[in-house]
Amino acid sequence: MQVKFTVYGLIALLLLLTGAGWWLVNGGASLPGESVADQGREHWEHAKLDEFKYNSNPPTSGPHDPDWIRPGIYGTPQDKYKLIHSLEHGYVVVHYNCALPISNFEFLISKVNAHEDEGDLDGDSTPSATFKADCSLAQVLADWGKKMELKKLIVQVNPTVDKPIVLVAWGRILKMDSFDEKLAEKFVKAFRNKGPEATME
């Protein structure tokens, strides 16, 4: 009888340790950003999409256009319904709003000045990547996007967001008052290629 209880006790302990180990590896480290309820992934026509009420700005899921936006750096706002489709494919989209104040402005200016000293303001950016001269944030995010290799990554201006920088993935959003490069990289690493539709882009 004693042996039976010892075996059950060891099995219970092993299960407990396995669960604790899994939690430490997968759940213990908190994921960046906030979870947003999934609103589905159907393809709709634009007229119908305009009537839909999304639960976040920018949207992180929901009905969307049958086409999607490709990776790149865009100095003009892209179609939000196509961006949702990109999220479905596992993209991360970085939205920025130059009209809002950013708390680490001096840091951004120093990054842009360092970049200008290198003499490569144009780089290999997406052809549509033209930025307002007074928006240092745009240049910093463009440089950061290139550093992140732009695989399933879109950086775009978006005057409708309520924070200077907003990162979104399928069902996830991270809003920033200042550019935290490490946190942004953590978000991309956690959610890039994690959309509900696996694609080989």
Coordinates of N, CA and C in Angstrom, one line a residue:
M1 N 0.8 -1.2 0.0 CA 0.0 0.0 0.0 C 0.9 1.3 0.0
Q2 N 1.9 1.2 0.8 CA 2.9 2.4 0.9 C 3.5 2.6 -0.4
V3 N 3.9 1.6 -1.2 CA 4.6 1.7 -2.5 C 3.6 2.3 -3.5
K4 N 2.3 2.0 -3.4 CA 1.3 2.6 -4.3 C 1.2 4.1 -4.1
F5 N 1.1 4.5 -2.9 CA 1.1 6.0 -2.6 C 2.3 6.7 -3.0
T6 N 3.5 6.0 -2.9 CA 4.8 6.6 -3.3 C 4.8 6.8 -4.8
V7 N 4.4 5.8 -5.5 CA 4.3 5.9 -7.0 C 3.4 7.0 -7.5
Y8 N 2.2 7.1 -6.9 CA 1.3 8.2 -7.2 C 1.8 9.5 -6.9
G9 N 2.5 9.6 -5.7 CA 3.1 10.8 -5.3 C 4.2 11.3 -6.3
L10 N 5.0 10.4 -6.7 CA 6.1 10.7 -7.7 C 5.5 11.1 -9.0
I11 N 4.4 10.5 -9.5 CA 3.8 10.9 -10.7 C 3.2 12.3 -10.6
A12 N 2.5 12.5 -9.5 CA 2.0 13.9 -9.3 C 3.1 14.9 -9.2
L13 N 4.2 14.6 -8.6 CA 5.3 15.6 -8.5 C 5.9 15.8 -9.9
L14 N 6.0 14.8 -10.7 CA 6.6 14.9 -12.0 C 5.7 15.7 -12.9
L15 N 4.4 15.5 -12.8 CA 3.4 16.3 -13.6 C 3.5 17.8 -13.1
L16 N 3.6 18.0 -11.8 CA 3.7 19.4 -11.3 C 4.9 20.1 -11.8
L17 N 6.0 19.4 -11.8 CA 7.3 20.0 -12.2 C 7.3 20.2 -13.8
T18 N 6.7 19.3 -14.5 CA 6.6 19.5 -16.0 C 5.7 20.7 -16.3
G19 N 4.6 20.8 -15.6 CA 3.7 22.0 -15.8 C 4.4 23.3 -15.4
A20 N 5.1 23.3 -14.3 CA 5.9 24.5 -13.9 C 6.9 24.9 -14.9
G21 N 7.6 23.9 -15.4 CA 8.7 24.1 -16.4 C 8.1 24.7 -17.7
W22 N 7.0 24.2 -18.1 CA 6.3 24.7 -19.3 C 5.9 26.1 -19.1
W23 N 5.3 26.4 -17.9 CA 4.9 27.8 -17.6 C 6.0 28.8 -17.6
L24 N 7.2 28.3 -17.1 CA 8.3 29.2 -17.1 C 8.9 29.5 -18.5
V25 N 8.8 28.5 -19.3 CA 9.3 28.7 -20.7 C 8.4 29.5 -21.5
N26 N 7.1 29.1 -21.5 CA 6.1 29.7 -22.4 C 5.2 30.8 -21.8
G27 N 4.8 30.7 -20.5 CA 3.9 31.6 -20.0 C 4.4 32.5 -18.9
G28 N 5.6 32.2 -18.4 CA 6.1 32.9 -17.3 C 6.6 34.3 -17.8
A29 N 7.3 34.3 -18.9 CA 7.7 35.6 -19.5 C 6.5 36.2 -20.1
S30 N 6.2 37.4 -19.6 CA 5.0 38.0 -20.1 C 5.2 38.5 -21.6
L31 N 4.1 38.3 -22.4 CA 4.2 38.8 -23.7 C 3.9 40.3 -23.8
P32 N 4.6 41.0 -24.7 CA 4.4 42.4 -24.8 C 3.0 42.8 -25.4
G33 N 2.5 43.9 -25.0 CA 1.3 44.4 -25.5 C 0.1 43.8 -24.8
E34 N -1.1 44.1 -25.4 CA -2.4 43.6 -24.8 C -3.1 42.7 -25.8
S35 N -3.8 41.7 -25.2 CA -4.6 40.9 -26.1 C -5.9 41.6 -26.5
V36 N -6.3 41.4 -27.7 CA -7.6 42.0 -28.2 C -8.4 40.9 -28.8
A37 N -9.7 40.9 -28.4 CA -10.6 39.8 -28.8 C -10.6 39.6 -30.3
D38 N -10.6 38.4 -30.8 CA -10.6 38.0 -32.2 C -12.0 38.3 -32.8
Q39 N -12.0 39.0 -33.9 CA -13.3 39.4 -34.5 C -13.5 38.6 -35.8
G40 N -12.8 37.5 -36.0 CA -13.0 36.7 -37.2 C -12.0 37.1 -38.3
R41 N -12.1 36.4 -39.5 CA -11.2 36.6 -40.5 C -11.8 36.4 -41.9
E42 N -13.0 36.8 -42.1 CA -13.7 36.6 -43.4 C -13.2 37.7 -44.4
H43 N -13.4 37.4 -45.7 CA -13.1 38.3 -46.7 C -14.4 39.0 -47.1
W44 N -14.5 40.3 -47.1 CA -15.7 41.1 -47.4 C -15.3 42.1 -48.4
E45 N -16.4 42.6 -49.1 CA -16.2 43.8 -50.0 C -16.1 45.1 -49.2
H46 N -15.5 46.1 -49.8 CA -15.2 47.3 -49.1 C -16.5 48.0 -48.5
A47 N -17.5 48.0 -49.3 CA -18.8 48.7 -48.8 C -19.3 48.1 -47.5
K48 N -19.2 46.8 -47.4 CA -19.6 46.1 -46.2 C -18.6 46.3 -45.1
L49 N -17.3 46.3 -45.4 CA -16.3 46.5 -44.4 C -16.4 47.9 -43.7
D50 N -16.8 48.9 -44.5 CA -16.9 50.3 -43.9 C -18.0 50.3 -42.8
E51 N -18.9 49.4 -42.8 CA -20.0 49.3 -41.8 C -19.6 48.6 -40.5
F52 N -18.5 47.8 -40.6 CA -18.1 47.0 -39.5 C -17.4 47.8 -38.4
K53 N -17.7 47.5 -37.1 CA -17.1 48.2 -36.0 C -16.0 47.3 -35.4
Y54 N -14.8 47.7 -35.6 CA -13.6 47.0 -35.1 C -13.4 47.4 -33.6
N55 N -12.9 46.5 -32.8 CA -12.7 46.7 -31.4 C -11.4 47.3 -31.0
S56 N -10.6 47.7 -32.0 CA -9.3 48.4 -31.6 C -9.0 49.3 -32.8
N57 N -8.2 50.3 -32.5 CA -7.6 51.2 -33.6 C -6.1 51.3 -33.4
P58 N -5.4 50.7 -34.4 CA -5.8 50.0 -35.6 C -6.4 48.6 -35.3
P59 N -7.1 48.1 -36.2 CA -7.7 46.7 -36.0 C -6.6 45.7 -35.9
T60 N -6.9 44.6 -35.1 CA -6.0 43.5 -35.0 C -6.5 42.2 -35.5
S61 N -7.8 42.3 -35.9 CA -8.4 41.1 -36.5 C -9.8 41.6 -37.1
G62 N -10.5 40.7 -37.7 CA -11.8 41.0 -38.2 C -11.9 40.8 -39.7
P63 N -13.1 41.1 -40.3 CA -13.3 40.9 -41.7 C -12.3 41.9 -42.4
H64 N -11.9 41.5 -43.6 CA -10.9 42.3 -44.3 C -11.0 42.0 -45.8
D65 N -10.1 42.8 -46.5 CA -10.0 42.7 -48.0 C -9.4 41.4 -48.4
P66 N -9.7 40.9 -49.6 CA -9.1 39.6 -50.1 C -7.6 39.8 -50.4
D67 N -7.1 41.1 -50.6 CA -5.7 41.3 -50.9 C -5.0 41.8 -49.7
W68 N -3.7 41.8 -49.6 CA -2.9 42.3 -48.5 C -1.8 43.1 -48.9
I69 N -1.2 43.9 -47.9 CA -0.1 44.8 -48.1 C 1.2 43.9 -47.9
R70 N 2.1 44.2 -48.8 CA 3.4 43.4 -48.7 C 4.3 44.1 -47.7
P71 N 5.4 43.4 -47.3 CA 6.3 44.0 -46.3 C 7.0 45.3 -46.9
G72 N 7.2 46.3 -46.0 CA 7.9 47.5 -46.5 C 7.7 48.6 -45.5
I73 N 8.2 49.8 -45.9 CA 8.2 51.0 -45.2 C 7.4 52.0 -46.0
Y74 N 6.2 52.4 -45.5 CA 5.3 53.3 -46.3 C 5.1 54.6 -45.6
G75 N 5.4 55.7 -46.4 CA 5.2 57.0 -45.9 C 3.8 57.6 -46.0
T76 N 2.9 56.8 -46.6 CA 1.5 57.1 -46.7 C 0.7 56.0 -46.1
P77 N -0.5 56.4 -45.6 CA -1.3 55.4 -44.9 C -1.8 54.3 -45.9
Q78 N -1.7 53.1 -45.6 CA -2.2 52.0 -46.4 C -3.6 51.6 -46.0
D79 N -4.2 50.8 -46.9 CA -5.6 50.4 -46.7 C -5.7 49.5 -45.5
K80 N -6.5 49.9 -44.5 CA -6.6 49.2 -43.2 C -7.1 47.8 -43.4
Y81 N -8.0 47.6 -44.4 CA -8.6 46.3 -44.6 C -7.6 45.3 -45.2
K82 N -6.7 45.8 -46.0 CA -5.6 45.0 -46.5 C -4.6 44.7 -45.4
L83 N -4.4 45.7 -44.6 CA -3.4 45.5 -43.5 C -3.9 44.4 -42.5
I84 N -5.2 44.3 -42.3 CA -5.7 43.2 -41.4 C -5.4 41.9 -42.1
H85 N -5.6 41.8 -43.4 CA -5.2 40.6 -44.1 C -3.7 40.2 -43.9
S86 N -2.9 41.2 -44.0 CA -1.5 41.0 -43.7 C -1.3 40.4 -42.3
L87 N -2.0 41.0 -41.3 CA -1.9 40.4 -40.0 C -2.3 38.9 -39.9
E88 N -3.3 38.6 -40.7 CA -3.8 37.2 -40.8 C -2.6 36.3 -41.2
H89 N -1.8 36.8 -42.1 CA -0.7 36.1 -42.6 C 0.5 36.0 -41.7
G90 N 0.4 36.7 -40.5 CA 1.5 36.7 -39.6 C 2.4 37.9 -39.6
Y91 N 1.9 38.9 -40.3 CA 2.7 40.2 -40.3 C 2.6 40.9 -38.9
V92 N 3.5 41.8 -38.7 CA 3.5 42.8 -37.6 C 3.4 44.1 -38.3
V93 N 2.5 45.0 -37.9 CA 2.5 46.3 -38.5 C 2.8 47.4 -37.5
V94 N 3.7 48.3 -37.8 CA 4.1 49.4 -36.9 C 3.5 50.6 -37.5
H95 N 2.6 51.2 -36.7 CA 1.9 52.5 -37.1 C 2.6 53.6 -36.3
Y96 N 2.8 54.7 -37.0 CA 3.3 55.9 -36.3 C 2.5 57.1 -36.7
N97 N 2.5 58.1 -35.7 CA 1.7 59.3 -35.9 C 2.6 60.5 -35.5
C98 N 3.2 61.2 -36.5 CA 4.1 62.3 -36.3 C 3.4 63.5 -35.7
A99 N 2.1 63.6 -35.7 CA 1.4 64.7 -35.1 C 1.4 64.7 -33.6
L100 N 1.7 63.6 -33.0 CA 1.6 63.4 -31.5 C 3.0 63.6 -30.9
P101 N 3.0 64.2 -29.7 CA 4.3 64.4 -29.1 C 4.9 63.1 -28.6
I102 N 6.2 62.9 -28.7 CA 6.9 61.7 -28.3 C 7.8 62.0 -27.1
S103 N 7.8 61.2 -26.1 CA 8.5 61.6 -24.8 C 10.1 61.5 -24.9
N104 N 10.6 60.7 -25.9 CA 12.1 60.6 -26.0 C 12.6 61.3 -27.3
F105 N 12.1 62.5 -27.5 CA 12.4 63.3 -28.7 C 13.9 63.5 -28.9
E106 N 14.6 63.9 -27.8 CA 16.0 64.2 -27.9 C 16.8 62.9 -28.4
F107 N 16.3 61.8 -27.9 CA 17.0 60.5 -28.3 C 16.7 60.3 -29.8
L108 N 15.5 60.6 -30.3 CA 15.2 60.4 -31.7 C 16.1 61.3 -32.6
I109 N 16.2 62.6 -32.1 CA 17.0 63.5 -32.9 C 18.5 63.0 -33.0
S110 N 19.0 62.5 -31.9 CA 20.4 62.0 -31.9 C 20.5 60.8 -32.9
K111 N 19.5 60.0 -32.9 CA 19.6 58.8 -33.8 C 19.5 59.3 -35.3
V112 N 18.7 60.3 -35.6 CA 18.6 60.8 -36.9 C 19.9 61.5 -37.3
N113 N 20.5 62.3 -36.4 CA 21.7 63.0 -36.7 C 22.8 62.0 -36.9
A114 N 22.9 61.0 -36.2 CA 23.9 59.9 -36.4 C 23.7 59.3 -37.8
H115 N 22.5 59.1 -38.2 CA 22.2 58.5 -39.5 C 22.6 59.5 -40.6
E116 N 22.4 60.8 -40.4 CA 22.7 61.8 -41.4 C 24.3 61.8 -41.6
D117 N 25.0 61.6 -40.5 CA 26.4 61.6 -40.5 C 27.0 60.5 -41.4
E118 N 26.2 59.4 -41.5 CA 26.6 58.3 -42.3 C 26.3 58.6 -43.8
G119 N 25.5 59.6 -44.1 CA 25.3 60.0 -45.4 C 24.4 59.1 -46.2
D120 N 23.5 58.3 -45.6 CA 22.6 57.4 -46.3 C 21.2 57.6 -45.8
L121 N 20.6 58.7 -46.1 CA 19.2 58.9 -45.7 C 18.2 58.1 -46.6
D122 N 18.5 57.8 -47.8 CA 17.6 57.2 -48.7 C 17.6 55.6 -48.5
G123 N 18.8 55.1 -48.4 CA 19.0 53.6 -48.2 C 18.2 52.8 -49.2
D124 N 17.7 51.6 -48.8 CA 17.0 50.7 -49.6 C 15.5 50.7 -49.2
S125 N 15.0 51.8 -48.8 CA 13.6 51.9 -48.4 C 12.7 51.6 -49.5
T126 N 11.5 51.2 -49.1 CA 10.4 51.0 -50.0 C 10.2 52.3 -50.9
P127 N 9.9 52.2 -52.2 CA 9.7 53.4 -53.0 C 8.8 54.4 -52.5
S128 N 7.7 53.9 -51.8 CA 6.7 54.9 -51.3 C 7.1 55.5 -50.0
A129 N 8.3 55.3 -49.5 CA 8.8 55.8 -48.2 C 9.3 57.2 -48.3
T130 N 8.4 58.1 -48.4 CA 8.8 59.5 -48.3 C 8.3 60.1 -47.0
F131 N 9.1 60.8 -46.3 CA 8.7 61.3 -45.0 C 8.7 62.8 -44.9
K132 N 7.9 63.4 -44.0 CA 7.9 64.8 -43.7 C 9.3 65.1 -43.1
A133 N 9.8 66.2 -43.5 CA 11.2 66.6 -43.0 C 11.2 66.8 -41.4
D134 N 10.0 67.2 -40.9 CA 9.9 67.4 -39.4 C 9.6 66.2 -38.6
C135 N 9.6 65.0 -39.2 CA 9.2 63.8 -38.5 C 10.4 62.9 -38.3
S136 N 11.2 63.1 -37.2 CA 12.3 62.3 -36.9 C 11.9 60.9 -36.6
L137 N 10.7 60.7 -36.1 CA 10.2 59.4 -35.7 C 10.1 58.5 -37.0
A138 N 9.7 59.1 -38.1 CA 9.6 58.3 -39.3 C 10.9 57.7 -39.8
Q139 N 12.0 58.5 -39.7 CA 13.3 58.1 -40.1 C 13.8 57.0 -39.2
V140 N 13.6 57.2 -37.9 CA 14.1 56.2 -36.9 C 13.4 54.9 -37.1
L141 N 12.1 54.9 -37.3 CA 11.3 53.7 -37.5 C 11.7 53.0 -38.8
A142 N 11.9 53.8 -39.9 CA 12.4 53.3 -41.1 C 13.7 52.5 -41.0
D143 N 14.6 53.1 -40.3 CA 15.9 52.5 -40.1 C 15.8 51.2 -39.2
W144 N 14.9 51.3 -38.2 CA 14.7 50.1 -37.4 C 14.0 49.0 -38.2
G145 N 13.1 49.4 -39.0 CA 12.4 48.3 -39.9 C 13.4 47.6 -40.8
K146 N 14.3 48.4 -41.3 CA 15.4 47.7 -42.2 C 16.2 46.8 -41.3
K147 N 16.5 47.2 -40.1 CA 17.4 46.4 -39.2 C 16.6 45.1 -38.9
M148 N 15.3 45.2 -38.8 CA 14.5 44.0 -38.5 C 14.3 43.1 -39.8
E149 N 14.9 43.5 -40.9 CA 14.9 42.8 -42.1 C 13.5 42.8 -42.9
L150 N 12.5 43.5 -42.4 CA 11.3 43.7 -43.0 C 10.5 42.4 -43.4
K151 N 11.0 41.3 -42.9 CA 10.2 40.0 -43.2 C 8.9 40.0 -42.4
K152 N 7.8 40.0 -43.2 CA 6.5 40.1 -42.6 C 6.4 41.3 -41.6
L153 N 7.0 42.4 -42.0 CA 6.9 43.6 -41.2 C 6.6 44.8 -42.1
I154 N 5.6 45.6 -41.6 CA 5.2 46.8 -42.3 C 5.4 47.9 -41.3
V155 N 6.0 49.0 -41.8 CA 6.1 50.3 -41.0 C 5.3 51.3 -41.8
Q156 N 4.3 52.0 -41.2 CA 3.5 52.9 -42.0 C 3.1 54.1 -41.1
V157 N 2.9 55.2 -41.7 CA 2.3 56.4 -41.1 C 0.8 56.2 -40.9
N158 N 0.3 56.6 -39.8 CA -1.1 56.5 -39.6 C -1.6 57.6 -38.7
P159 N -2.2 58.6 -39.2 CA -2.6 59.8 -38.4 C -3.8 59.5 -37.6
T160 N -4.4 58.3 -37.6 CA -5.6 58.0 -36.8 C -5.3 57.4 -35.4
V161 N -4.0 56.9 -35.2 CA -3.7 56.3 -34.0 C -3.5 57.3 -32.9
D162 N -3.8 56.9 -31.6 CA -3.9 57.8 -30.5 C -2.6 57.9 -29.7
K163 N -1.5 57.1 -30.1 CA -0.2 57.2 -29.5 C 0.8 57.4 -30.7
P164 N 2.0 57.9 -30.4 CA 3.0 58.1 -31.4 C 3.4 56.8 -32.2
I165 N 3.4 55.7 -31.4 CA 3.8 54.4 -32.0 C 2.8 53.3 -31.6
V166 N 2.3 52.6 -32.5 CA 1.4 51.5 -32.2 C 1.8 50.2 -33.0
L167 N 2.1 49.2 -32.3 CA 2.5 47.9 -33.0 C 1.3 47.0 -32.9
V168 N 0.9 46.3 -34.0 CA -0.2 45.3 -34.0 C 0.2 44.0 -34.7
A169 N -0.3 43.0 -34.1 CA -0.2 41.6 -34.7 C -1.6 41.1 -34.6
W170 N -1.9 39.9 -35.1 CA -3.2 39.3 -35.0 C -3.6 39.1 -33.6
G171 N -4.6 39.9 -33.1 CA -5.1 39.8 -31.8 C -4.3 40.4 -30.7
R172 N -3.3 41.3 -31.1 CA -2.4 41.9 -30.1 C -2.1 43.3 -30.5
I173 N -2.0 44.2 -29.5 CA -1.7 45.6 -29.7 C -0.7 46.1 -28.6
L174 N 0.2 46.9 -29.0 CA 1.2 47.5 -28.1 C 1.3 49.0 -28.5
K175 N 0.9 49.9 -27.5 CA 1.0 51.3 -27.7 C 2.1 51.9 -27.0
M176 N 2.8 52.9 -27.6 CA 4.0 53.5 -27.0 C 4.0 55.0 -27.1
D177 N 4.3 55.6 -26.0 CA 4.5 57.1 -26.0 C 5.9 57.5 -26.4
S178 N 6.8 56.5 -26.3 CA 8.2 56.8 -26.8 C 8.7 55.5 -27.5
F179 N 9.7 55.6 -28.2 CA 10.2 54.4 -28.9 C 11.1 53.6 -28.1
D180 N 10.7 52.4 -27.6 CA 11.4 51.5 -26.9 C 11.9 50.4 -27.8
E181 N 13.1 50.5 -28.3 CA 13.5 49.5 -29.4 C 13.5 48.1 -28.9
K182 N 13.9 47.8 -27.7 CA 14.0 46.4 -27.2 C 12.5 45.9 -27.0
L183 N 11.6 46.7 -26.6 CA 10.2 46.2 -26.4 C 9.6 46.0 -27.8
A184 N 9.9 46.9 -28.8 CA 9.4 46.7 -30.1 C 9.9 45.4 -30.7
E185 N 11.2 45.1 -30.6 CA 11.8 43.9 -31.1 C 11.2 42.7 -30.4
K186 N 11.0 42.8 -29.1 CA 10.3 41.7 -28.4 C 8.9 41.4 -29.0
F187 N 8.2 42.4 -29.3 CA 6.9 42.3 -29.9 C 7.0 41.5 -31.2
V188 N 7.9 42.0 -32.1 CA 8.0 41.4 -33.4 C 8.4 40.0 -33.3
K189 N 9.4 39.7 -32.4 CA 9.8 38.3 -32.3 C 8.7 37.4 -31.7
A190 N 7.9 37.9 -30.8 CA 6.8 37.1 -30.2 C 5.7 36.8 -31.2
F191 N 5.4 37.7 -32.1 CA 4.2 37.6 -32.9 C 4.4 37.5 -34.4
R192 N 5.6 37.8 -34.9 CA 5.8 37.6 -36.4 C 5.6 36.2 -36.8
N193 N 4.9 36.0 -37.8 CA 4.6 34.6 -38.4 C 3.7 33.8 -37.5
K194 N 2.9 34.5 -36.6 CA 2.0 33.8 -35.7 C 0.5 34.0 -36.0
G195 N 0.3 34.5 -37.2 CA -1.1 34.7 -37.6 C -1.9 33.4 -37.8
P196 N -3.2 33.5 -37.9 CA -4.0 32.2 -38.1 C -3.8 31.6 -39.5
E197 N -3.3 32.3 -40.5 CA -3.1 31.7 -41.8 C -1.6 31.6 -42.1
A198 N -1.0 30.5 -42.1 CA 0.4 30.3 -42.4 C 0.7 30.5 -43.9
T199 N 1.6 31.4 -44.2 CA 2.0 31.6 -45.6 C 3.5 31.5 -45.7
M200 N 4.0 31.3 -46.9 CA 5.4 31.2 -47.2 C 6.0 32.4 -47.9
E201 N 5.6 33.6 -47.4 CA 6.1 34.8 -48.0 C 7.5 35.1 -47.5

